[in-house]
Tab-separated table of C-alpha atoms and ligand atoms in Angstrom:
chain	number	residue	atom	x	y	z
E	8	MET	CA	-2.487	28.501	39.612
E	9	SER	CA	-2.441	25.669	37.117
E	10	TYR	CA	-4.279	25.526	33.805
E	11	PHE	CA	-5.559	22.144	34.982
E	12	ASP	CA	-6.703	23.354	38.419
E	13	GLY	CA	-9.335	21.150	39.973
E	14	ILE	CA	-8.265	18.019	38.057
E	15	ASP	CA	-6.696	15.406	40.309
E	16	PRO	CA	-4.136	12.849	39.224
E	17	ILE	CA	-5.906	10.063	37.343
E	18	ARG	CA	-6.206	6.781	39.214
E	19	PHE	CA	-6.975	3.263	38.142
E	20	ASP	CA	-10.567	2.815	39.245
E	21	PRO	CA	-12.350	0.223	37.105
E	22	ASP	CA	-15.614	0.424	39.024
E	23	GLY	CA	-15.882	4.153	39.748
E	24	ASP	CA	-18.473	6.319	38.041
E	25	GLY	CA	-16.441	9.473	37.326
E	26	ASP	CA	-15.284	9.971	33.739
E	27	LEU	CA	-11.707	10.808	34.729
E	28	ALA	CA	-10.388	7.433	35.822
E	29	PHE	CA	-8.515	4.632	34.112
E	30	ARG	CA	-10.854	1.687	33.590
E	31	HIS	CA	-8.216	-0.558	32.057
E	32	TYR	CA	-4.790	1.054	32.362
E	33	ASP	CA	-3.393	-0.224	35.635
E	34	ALA	CA	0.227	0.878	35.215
E	35	ASP	CA	1.511	-1.697	37.724
E	36	ARG	CA	-0.364	-4.661	36.308
E	37	VAL	CA	2.104	-7.284	35.147
E	38	VAL	CA	1.469	-8.840	31.751
E	39	MET	CA	3.975	-11.189	30.089
E	40	GLY	CA	6.469	-10.469	32.863
E	41	LYS	CA	6.346	-6.654	32.706
E	42	PRO	CA	4.101	-3.941	34.122
E	43	LEU	CA	1.841	-2.223	31.603
E	44	ARG	CA	3.756	1.013	32.213
E	45	ASP	CA	6.904	-0.589	30.747
E	46	HIS	CA	5.105	-2.319	27.900
E	47	LEU	CA	3.284	0.767	26.667
E	48	ARG	CA	5.794	3.511	27.491
E	49	PHE	CA	3.243	6.318	26.942
E	50	ALA	CA	4.328	9.747	25.799
E	51	VAL	CA	2.289	12.956	25.442
E	52	CYS	CA	3.247	15.050	22.434
E	53	TRP	CA	3.853	18.747	22.883
E	54	TRP	CA	2.753	20.025	19.501
E	55	HIS	CA	-0.873	18.923	19.408
E	56	SER	CA	-1.558	19.357	23.120
E	57	PHE	CA	0.123	22.681	23.843
E	58	VAL	CA	0.852	24.442	20.553
E	59	TRP	CA	-1.945	23.645	18.123
E	60	GLU	CA	-4.590	26.371	18.224
E	61	GLY	CA	-7.570	24.485	16.840
E	62	GLY	CA	-7.498	25.838	13.294
E	63	ASP	CA	-8.657	24.077	10.149
E	64	PRO	CA	-8.403	25.090	6.456
E	65	PHE	CA	-11.560	27.194	6.851
E	66	GLY	CA	-11.112	28.810	10.217
E	67	GLY	CA	-8.460	29.848	12.691
E	68	GLN	CA	-7.900	29.456	16.354
E	69	THR	CA	-10.668	28.030	18.528
E	70	PHE	CA	-8.617	27.188	21.627
E	71	GLN	CA	-7.800	29.877	24.168
E	72	ARG	CA	-4.864	28.726	26.234
E	73	PRO	CA	-3.366	31.284	28.633
E	74	TRP	CA	0.072	30.831	27.045
E	75	PHE	CA	-1.046	31.572	23.468
E	76	PRO	CA	0.451	32.781	21.185
E	77	GLY	CA	3.518	31.365	22.925
E	78	ASP	CA	5.804	33.796	21.134
E	79	THR	CA	7.741	35.076	24.157
E	80	MET	CA	9.967	33.185	26.542
E	81	ASP	CA	7.632	34.070	29.379
E	82	LEU	CA	4.683	32.435	27.615
E	83	ALA	CA	6.898	29.489	26.680
E	84	ARG	CA	7.669	28.960	30.372
E	85	GLN	CA	3.960	29.116	31.243
E	86	ARG	CA	3.402	26.463	28.606
E	87	VAL	CA	6.124	24.282	30.143
E	88	ASP	CA	4.389	24.584	33.529
E	89	ALA	CA	1.046	23.523	32.046
E	90	ALA	CA	2.623	20.657	30.107
E	91	PHE	CA	4.304	19.199	33.159
E	92	ASP	CA	1.035	19.555	35.100
E	93	LEU	CA	-0.697	17.430	32.462
E	94	PHE	CA	2.121	14.836	32.480
E	95	ARG	CA	1.770	14.569	36.267
E	96	ILE	CA	-2.037	14.303	36.161
E	97	LEU	CA	-1.813	11.485	33.614
E	98	GLY	CA	1.192	9.790	35.209
E	99	VAL	CA	2.806	9.288	31.796
E	100	PRO	CA	6.452	8.198	31.840
E	101	PHE	CA	7.411	10.242	28.739
E	102	TYR	CA	6.733	13.225	26.507
E	103	ALA	CA	8.003	14.305	23.060
E	104	PHE	CA	8.658	17.665	21.385
E	105	HIS	CA	9.927	19.606	18.390
E	106	ASP	CA	12.392	22.411	19.160
E	107	HIS	CA	9.796	24.816	17.816
E	108	ASP	CA	7.122	23.595	20.259
E	109	ILE	CA	9.049	24.506	23.372
E	110	ARG	CA	10.691	27.809	22.412
E	111	PRO	CA	9.648	30.678	20.166
E	112	GLN	CA	11.814	31.072	17.104
E	113	GLY	CA	14.399	33.833	17.481
E	114	ALA	CA	15.252	36.629	15.046
E	115	SER	CA	18.432	34.764	14.101
E	116	LEU	CA	19.705	31.209	14.131
E	117	ALA	CA	21.876	32.059	17.146
E	118	GLU	CA	18.925	33.459	19.061
E	119	SER	CA	16.735	30.434	18.239
E	120	ASN	CA	19.426	28.089	19.497
E	121	ALA	CA	20.075	30.163	22.631
E	122	ARG	CA	16.368	30.088	23.440
E	123	LEU	CA	16.367	26.324	23.139
E	124	ASP	CA	19.132	26.228	25.697
E	125	GLU	CA	17.263	28.583	27.991
E	126	ILE	CA	13.967	26.694	27.885
E	127	THR	CA	15.627	23.300	28.417
E	128	ASP	CA	17.355	24.780	31.495
E	129	TYR	CA	13.871	25.528	32.753
E	130	MET	CA	12.504	22.066	31.876
E	131	GLY	CA	15.365	20.002	33.276
E	132	PRO	CA	14.545	20.361	36.994
E	133	LYS	CA	10.917	19.371	36.344
E	134	MET	CA	12.132	15.996	35.106
E	135	GLU	CA	14.104	15.192	38.233
E	136	GLY	CA	12.876	12.991	41.054
E	137	GLY	CA	10.639	10.665	39.063
E	138	GLY	CA	9.355	13.277	36.601
E	139	PRO	CA	8.579	12.189	33.063
E	140	GLY	CA	11.410	11.415	30.662
E	141	LEU	CA	11.811	12.529	27.081
E	142	LEU	CA	10.945	9.698	24.673
E	143	TRP	CA	12.266	11.648	21.715
E	144	GLY	CA	13.131	15.077	20.508
E	145	THR	CA	12.928	16.355	16.948
E	146	ALA	CA	13.312	19.544	14.932
E	147	ASN	CA	10.491	21.293	13.138
E	148	MET	CA	11.893	21.766	9.632
E	149	PHE	CA	8.572	22.190	7.872
E	150	SER	CA	6.560	25.127	9.305
E	151	ASP	CA	8.778	28.086	8.525
E	152	ARG	CA	8.581	29.379	4.940
E	153	ARG	CA	12.304	28.848	4.476
E	154	TYR	CA	11.563	25.102	4.331
E	155	MET	CA	8.848	25.383	1.703
E	156	SER	CA	11.035	23.636	-0.908
E	157	GLY	CA	12.503	21.115	1.496
E	158	ALA	CA	14.873	20.880	4.454
E	159	ALA	CA	17.842	18.622	3.646
E	160	THR	CA	16.387	18.158	0.141
E	161	ASN	CA	16.179	21.902	-0.592
E	162	PRO	CA	17.640	23.124	-3.903
E	163	ASP	CA	19.357	25.859	-1.867
E	164	PRO	CA	22.451	24.495	-0.062
E	165	ASP	CA	22.133	27.272	2.530
E	166	VAL	CA	18.957	25.614	3.768
E	167	PHE	CA	20.819	22.298	4.049
E	168	ALA	CA	23.492	24.026	6.158
E	169	TYR	CA	20.852	25.884	8.192
E	170	CYS	CA	19.229	22.521	8.944
E	171	ALA	CA	22.554	21.180	10.177
E	172	SER	CA	22.537	23.889	12.847
E	173	ILE	CA	18.886	23.309	13.747
E	174	VAL	CA	19.348	19.551	14.046
E	175	ARG	CA	22.566	19.869	16.021
E	176	ALA	CA	20.758	22.129	18.499
E	177	ALA	CA	17.692	19.862	18.720
E	178	MET	CA	19.834	16.742	19.196
E	179	GLY	CA	21.846	18.609	21.832
E	180	ALA	CA	18.655	19.604	23.655
E	181	THR	CA	17.467	15.988	23.501
E	182	VAL	CA	20.658	14.673	25.055
E	183	LYS	CA	20.704	17.473	27.629
E	184	LEU	CA	17.261	16.383	28.865
E	185	GLY	CA	18.284	12.721	28.944
E	186	GLY	CA	16.097	11.990	25.901
E	187	VAL	CA	16.075	8.414	24.645
E	188	ASN	CA	15.627	8.772	20.873
E	189	TYR	CA	15.740	11.349	18.106
E	190	VAL	CA	13.123	11.465	15.300
E	191	LEU	CA	13.267	12.827	11.760
E	192	TRP	CA	9.966	13.272	10.008
E	193	GLY	CA	10.432	14.751	6.550
E	194	GLY	CA	7.241	16.674	5.942
E	195	ARG	CA	8.906	18.790	3.266
E	196	GLU	CA	11.348	16.124	2.084
E	197	GLY	CA	9.617	15.307	-1.162
E	198	TYR	CA	8.241	17.220	-4.099
E	199	GLU	CA	5.221	19.137	-5.319
E	200	THR	CA	5.961	18.668	-9.025
E	201	LEU	CA	8.573	16.644	-10.881
E	202	LEU	CA	8.731	19.504	-13.394
E	203	ASN	CA	11.110	21.422	-11.122
E	204	THR	CA	12.594	18.536	-9.140
E	205	ASP	CA	15.870	16.641	-9.502
E	206	MET	CA	14.872	13.590	-7.497
E	207	ASP	CA	18.216	11.814	-7.735
E	208	ARG	CA	20.015	14.843	-6.336
E	209	GLU	CA	17.466	15.332	-3.541
E	210	LEU	CA	17.736	11.709	-2.441
E	211	GLN	CA	21.535	12.051	-2.349
E	212	GLN	CA	21.203	15.145	-0.168
E	213	MET	CA	18.834	13.363	2.181
E	214	GLY	CA	21.113	10.340	2.452
E	215	ARG	CA	24.127	12.502	3.173
E	216	PHE	CA	22.249	14.481	5.813
E	217	LEU	CA	21.015	11.356	7.581
E	218	SER	CA	24.512	9.830	7.546
E	219	MET	CA	25.829	12.931	9.294
E	220	VAL	CA	23.020	12.805	11.856
E	221	VAL	CA	24.004	9.209	12.655
E	222	GLU	CA	27.686	10.155	13.019
E	223	HIS	CA	26.672	13.021	15.272
E	224	LYS	CA	24.485	10.753	17.398
E	225	HIS	CA	27.522	8.653	18.232
E	226	ARG	CA	29.665	11.712	18.857
E	227	ILE	CA	27.273	13.192	21.434
E	228	GLY	CA	26.301	9.882	23.021
E	229	LEU	CA	22.563	9.747	22.373
E	230	LYS	CA	21.637	6.421	23.938
E	231	GLY	CA	18.625	5.278	21.953
E	232	ASP	CA	17.758	5.282	18.268
E	233	ILE	CA	17.634	7.643	15.362
E	234	LEU	CA	14.125	7.146	13.999
E	235	ILE	CA	12.668	8.024	10.601
E	236	GLU	CA	8.904	8.549	10.573
E	237	PRO	CA	7.452	7.430	7.237
E	238	LYS	CA	4.548	9.270	5.624
E	239	PRO	CA	3.455	9.140	1.983
E	240	GLN	CA	2.188	12.695	1.533
E	241	GLU	CA	0.905	15.767	3.395
E	242	PRO	CA	2.108	18.426	3.470
E	243	THR	CA	4.219	17.556	0.405
E	244	LYS	CA	2.451	15.990	-2.584
E	245	HIS	CA	4.925	13.104	-2.606
E	246	GLN	CA	7.190	12.418	0.379
E	247	TYR	CA	10.366	10.381	-0.034
E	248	ASP	CA	9.787	8.461	3.249
E	249	HIS	CA	6.604	6.992	1.755
E	250	ASP	CA	6.242	3.946	4.017
E	251	VAL	CA	8.362	1.491	5.995
E	252	ALA	CA	9.459	-0.513	2.964
E	253	THR	CA	10.498	2.630	1.092
E	254	VAL	CA	12.485	3.853	4.092
E	255	TYR	CA	14.225	0.485	4.324
E	256	GLY	CA	15.318	0.712	0.685
E	257	PHE	CA	16.640	4.204	1.324
E	258	LEU	CA	18.552	3.093	4.435
E	259	LYS	CA	20.057	0.136	2.552
E	260	ARG	CA	21.215	2.421	-0.208
E	261	PHE	CA	23.133	4.583	2.242
E	262	GLY	CA	24.301	1.699	4.457
E	263	LEU	CA	22.244	2.920	7.407
E	264	GLU	CA	19.921	-0.050	7.943
E	265	GLY	CA	21.804	-1.056	11.082
E	266	GLU	CA	21.777	2.486	12.471
E	267	VAL	CA	18.322	3.905	11.879
E	268	LYS	CA	14.911	2.545	12.797
E	269	VAL	CA	11.364	3.706	12.133
E	270	ASN	CA	8.738	5.535	14.149
E	271	ILE	CA	5.472	4.274	12.673
E	272	GLU	CA	2.300	6.348	12.885
E	273	GLN	CA	-1.167	4.833	12.549
E	274	GLY	CA	-2.515	7.678	10.422
E	275	HIS	CA	0.490	7.653	8.110
E	276	ALA	CA	0.099	3.906	7.550
E	277	ILE	CA	-3.527	4.482	6.522
E	278	LEU	CA	-2.540	7.321	4.159
E	279	ALA	CA	-0.007	4.962	2.556
E	280	GLY	CA	-2.774	2.434	1.894
E	281	HIS	CA	-1.594	0.036	4.604
E	282	SER	CA	-2.866	-1.054	7.983
E	283	PHE	CA	-0.941	-0.030	11.091
E	284	GLU	CA	-0.075	-3.666	11.823
E	285	HIS	CA	1.200	-4.134	8.272
E	286	GLU	CA	3.728	-1.357	8.777
E	287	ILE	CA	4.796	-2.727	12.169
E	288	ALA	CA	5.126	-6.276	10.810
E	289	THR	CA	7.156	-4.972	7.853
E	290	ALA	CA	9.524	-3.125	10.198
E	291	ASN	CA	9.919	-6.235	12.346
E	292	ALA	CA	10.601	-8.426	9.312
E	293	LEU	CA	13.277	-5.967	8.171
E	294	GLY	CA	14.745	-5.446	11.656
E	295	ILE	CA	14.046	-1.704	11.844
E	296	PHE	CA	11.099	-1.420	14.228
E	297	GLY	CA	11.633	1.408	16.713
E	298	SER	CA	8.616	3.261	18.089
E	299	ILE	CA	5.022	4.260	17.335
E	300	ASP	CA	3.009	7.426	17.002
E	301	MET	CA	-0.385	6.271	18.180
E	302	ASN	CA	-3.432	7.972	16.742
E	303	ARG	CA	-6.375	7.173	14.508
E	304	ASN	CA	-7.006	8.355	11.000
E	305	ASP	CA	-10.300	9.075	9.387
E	306	TYR	CA	-10.720	6.421	6.697
E	307	GLN	CA	-12.511	8.741	4.291
E	308	SER	CA	-10.531	11.964	4.504
E	309	GLY	CA	-7.205	11.265	2.751
E	310	TRP	CA	-5.731	13.668	5.278
E	311	ASP	CA	-3.772	13.124	8.499
E	312	THR	CA	-6.578	13.708	11.028
E	313	ASP	CA	-4.550	12.719	14.118
E	314	GLN	CA	-7.513	11.649	16.235
E	315	PHE	CA	-7.045	9.939	19.554
E	316	PRO	CA	-7.273	6.144	19.157
E	317	ASN	CA	-10.532	4.466	20.138
E	318	ASN	CA	-10.700	1.278	18.107
E	319	VAL	CA	-9.646	-1.540	20.417
E	320	PRO	CA	-9.517	-4.366	17.828
E	321	GLU	CA	-7.238	-2.281	15.586
E	322	VAL	CA	-4.990	-1.256	18.431
E	323	ALA	CA	-4.837	-4.874	19.626
E	324	MET	CA	-3.518	-6.054	16.252
E	325	ALA	CA	-0.858	-3.338	16.303
E	326	TYR	CA	0.344	-4.353	19.762
E	327	TYR	CA	0.142	-8.008	18.752
E	328	GLU	CA	2.765	-7.367	16.071
E	329	ILE	CA	4.816	-5.277	18.499
E	330	LEU	CA	4.781	-8.035	21.132
E	331	ARG	CA	5.549	-10.725	18.550
E	332	GLY	CA	8.644	-8.715	17.701
E	333	GLY	CA	9.685	-8.602	21.362
E	334	GLY	CA	8.036	-5.310	22.401
E	335	PHE	CA	9.564	-1.862	22.614
E	336	ALA	CA	13.289	-1.553	23.306
E	337	ASN	CA	13.934	2.194	23.217
E	338	GLY	CA	10.623	3.156	21.660
E	339	GLY	CA	7.199	3.754	23.122
E	340	THR	CA	3.625	4.839	22.434
E	341	ASN	CA	3.618	8.538	21.611
E	342	PHE	CA	0.159	10.082	21.271
E	343	ASP	CA	0.580	12.104	18.105
E	344	ALA	CA	-3.090	12.997	18.485
E	345	LYS	CA	-5.075	16.156	18.822
E	346	LEU	CA	-8.451	17.215	20.132
E	347	ARG	CA	-11.239	18.071	17.752
E	348	ARG	CA	-11.416	21.860	17.460
E	349	GLN	CA	-14.678	22.126	19.390
E	350	SER	CA	-13.146	20.432	22.455
E	351	LEU	CA	-12.155	23.629	24.187
E	352	ASP	CA	-11.688	22.811	27.846
E	353	PRO	CA	-8.690	21.691	29.894
E	354	VAL	CA	-10.672	18.629	30.919
E	355	ASP	CA	-11.040	17.638	27.244
E	356	LEU	CA	-7.262	17.375	26.925
E	357	VAL	CA	-7.073	15.193	30.017
E	358	ALA	CA	-10.026	12.989	29.059
E	359	ALA	CA	-8.688	12.451	25.527
E	360	HIS	CA	-5.464	11.005	26.918
E	361	VAL	CA	-7.194	8.990	29.631
E	362	GLY	CA	-9.435	7.333	27.053
E	363	ALA	CA	-6.553	6.731	24.666
E	364	MET	CA	-4.418	5.165	27.386
E	365	ASP	CA	-7.292	2.864	28.280
E	366	VAL	CA	-7.799	1.850	24.651
E	367	CYS	CA	-4.093	1.056	24.353
E	368	ALA	CA	-4.100	-0.903	27.606
E	369	ARG	CA	-7.085	-2.962	26.428
E	370	GLY	CA	-5.406	-3.567	23.104
E	371	LEU	CA	-2.124	-4.579	24.661
E	372	MET	CA	-3.730	-6.913	27.188
E	373	ALA	CA	-5.780	-8.568	24.442
E	374	ALA	CA	-2.647	-8.935	22.323
E	375	ALA	CA	-0.684	-10.404	25.221
E	376	ALA	CA	-3.462	-12.915	25.940
E	377	MET	CA	-3.558	-13.961	22.270
E	378	LEU	CA	0.166	-14.416	22.234
E	379	GLU	CA	0.316	-16.286	25.535
E	380	ASP	CA	-2.499	-18.661	24.575
E	381	GLY	CA	-0.650	-19.209	21.334
E	382	ALA	CA	-3.622	-20.416	19.301
E	383	LEU	CA	-2.996	-17.954	16.484
E	384	GLU	CA	0.721	-18.689	16.396
E	385	ARG	CA	0.107	-22.457	16.357
E	386	ARG	CA	-2.138	-22.124	13.331
E	387	ARG	CA	0.393	-19.929	11.599
E	388	GLU	CA	3.175	-22.421	12.319
E	389	ALA	CA	1.050	-25.324	11.126
E	390	ARG	CA	0.533	-23.513	7.844
E	391	TYR	CA	4.265	-23.488	7.142
E	392	ALA	CA	5.127	-26.789	8.830
E	393	LYS	CA	6.061	-28.610	5.604
E	394	TRP	CA	8.985	-26.251	5.230
E	395	ASP	CA	10.621	-27.984	8.209
E	396	GLU	CA	10.931	-31.257	6.296
E	397	ALA	CA	14.539	-31.770	5.251
E	398	GLU	CA	14.165	-31.769	1.473
E	399	ASN	CA	11.970	-28.677	1.618
E	400	ALA	CA	14.238	-26.786	3.996
E	401	ALA	CA	17.134	-27.642	1.669
E	402	MET	CA	15.519	-25.655	-1.145
E	403	LEU	CA	16.189	-22.461	0.779
E	404	HIS	CA	19.699	-23.276	1.946
E	405	GLY	CA	22.842	-24.959	0.732
E	406	ASP	CA	23.483	-25.487	-2.910
E	407	ALA	CA	19.998	-26.082	-4.238
E	408	THR	CA	19.563	-25.072	-7.875
E	409	LEU	CA	16.482	-24.398	-9.895
E	410	ASP	CA	17.434	-27.408	-12.057
E	411	ALA	CA	17.727	-29.810	-9.126
E	412	ILE	CA	14.485	-28.676	-7.580
E	413	ALA	CA	12.664	-28.838	-10.899
E	414	ASP	CA	13.989	-32.371	-11.496
E	415	ARG	CA	12.784	-33.447	-8.064
E	416	ALA	CA	9.349	-31.917	-8.645
E	417	GLU	CA	9.028	-33.694	-11.983
E	418	GLY	CA	10.472	-36.996	-10.682
E	419	ALA	CA	8.106	-37.098	-7.718
E	420	GLY	CA	5.199	-36.015	-9.902
E	421	LEU	CA	4.346	-33.240	-7.449
E	422	ASP	CA	0.728	-32.105	-7.665
E	423	PRO	CA	0.189	-29.558	-4.852
E	424	GLN	CA	-3.324	-29.447	-3.419
E	425	PRO	CA	-4.610	-26.118	-2.039
E	426	VAL	CA	-5.264	-25.913	1.698
E	427	SER	CA	-7.782	-23.526	3.279
E	428	GLY	CA	-6.348	-20.282	4.604
E	429	GLY	CA	-9.112	-20.329	7.232
E	430	GLN	CA	-9.303	-16.544	7.475
E	431	GLU	CA	-12.788	-16.400	8.984
E	432	ARG	CA	-11.917	-18.955	11.661
E	433	LEU	CA	-8.849	-16.884	12.549
E	434	GLU	CA	-10.914	-13.703	12.693
E	435	ASN	CA	-13.363	-15.483	14.987
E	436	LEU	CA	-10.448	-16.536	17.152
E	437	VAL	CA	-9.168	-12.959	17.446
E	438	ASN	CA	-12.662	-11.768	18.309
E	439	ARG	CA	-12.626	-13.930	21.408
E	440	TYR	CA	-9.929	-11.631	22.783
E	441	VAL	CA	-10.903	-8.171	21.633
P	29	LIG	C1	3.230	14.733	11.050
P	29	LIG	C2	4.102	13.964	11.919
P	29	LIG	C3	4.834	14.749	12.965
P	29	LIG	C4	5.946	13.937	13.534
P	29	LIG	C5	6.989	14.717	14.246
P	29	LIG	O1	2.382	14.205	10.363
P	29	LIG	O2	3.333	12.946	12.512
P	29	LIG	O3	3.963	15.194	13.951
P	29	LIG	O4	5.472	12.956	14.392
P	29	LIG	O5	7.583	15.657	13.431
P	30	LIG	NI1	3.950	11.639	14.015
P	31	LIG	NI1	1.438	12.607	11.504
């Protein structure tokens, strides 16, 4: 018997009246030369959907899943069964996990790693014959108390070495399951107070660790990308991977900008004081865009609320930037999103994903239409058109000097006249699509 008994696979049925149907996500629908399935590359995340118990800072578990507390291998296998049932019901092409989500931690490092091997043996066959693929794997190096002062950035070198074992095992599990990418999110890589922190040393440790992860990726033949997931704070007061631009500076410093990309999360962008599309556009401009964690943050909370997305205009602008950059290569749309703690039923978990997939499909189709019609891009190009004139283009290339340019400006008596940015007209244009 399945946890999701009685819930049929979700179909595209735009005119039906049931609440468990896709109204917009038609996986086979071709947009800009590709089916929506391949544009969006949806993944369900393991941690929020199958591990999180519904607690908040004032109260504990509200959810009662048959596999809770998930602390034995038998319960972990039950959880795998339920997870793959949900993936099948939704028809998602991918899922994502932390090592700690799929197996209970063992009494020793060796036992933890052996359990990872055992549970991935159990998962492998469920992925055969058109089953979902693994978009990315990662290691949880933030929940256990041994990471309270950091993982790779810990003052204790034993923790650094311990993390090497954990990451080697998690990367191995990822490759074993044919996973595409590997993510590092540094929830504890930062500081609580500068009073006890040697930031220079911690950044060196983090750079060294990441360099070794990249070397290891090549050694074991992981096909896709190593991805850093920026976040400014929470749980740590200040996290070193603050936002995309900060991560780029860090990668440059360690010569890794050609090796590592970013996994950008909507809620983390908001916490960093940016919009989601700002972070995506920054990654594209810097050549490090990889993948997204799709969710929605509460704009008032200052906390990572990980709600399922339901704002089509916002999602459309995110996919607009993704499509402008050429779309996903190895990345995809991972729902790093969780139910509200009063949403207790199996059907809530299904409906949350169905709605989110529809919102993303609407957003992507709107973005594709905007891009194909080209009106926005034409206005953007027109705004910069003077830069194509030879003497202007020459200022950016060749042997232009400040002196020569200044002389020309003075000689020609340049007197630049402001031109309208036309923001409201552009917003009106976008609103025709969303
Ligand atoms: C937490 C992060 C985390 C990563 C994976 O805020 O979003 O869930 O996606 O470690
Ligand atoms: Ni995330
Ligand atoms: Ni997050």
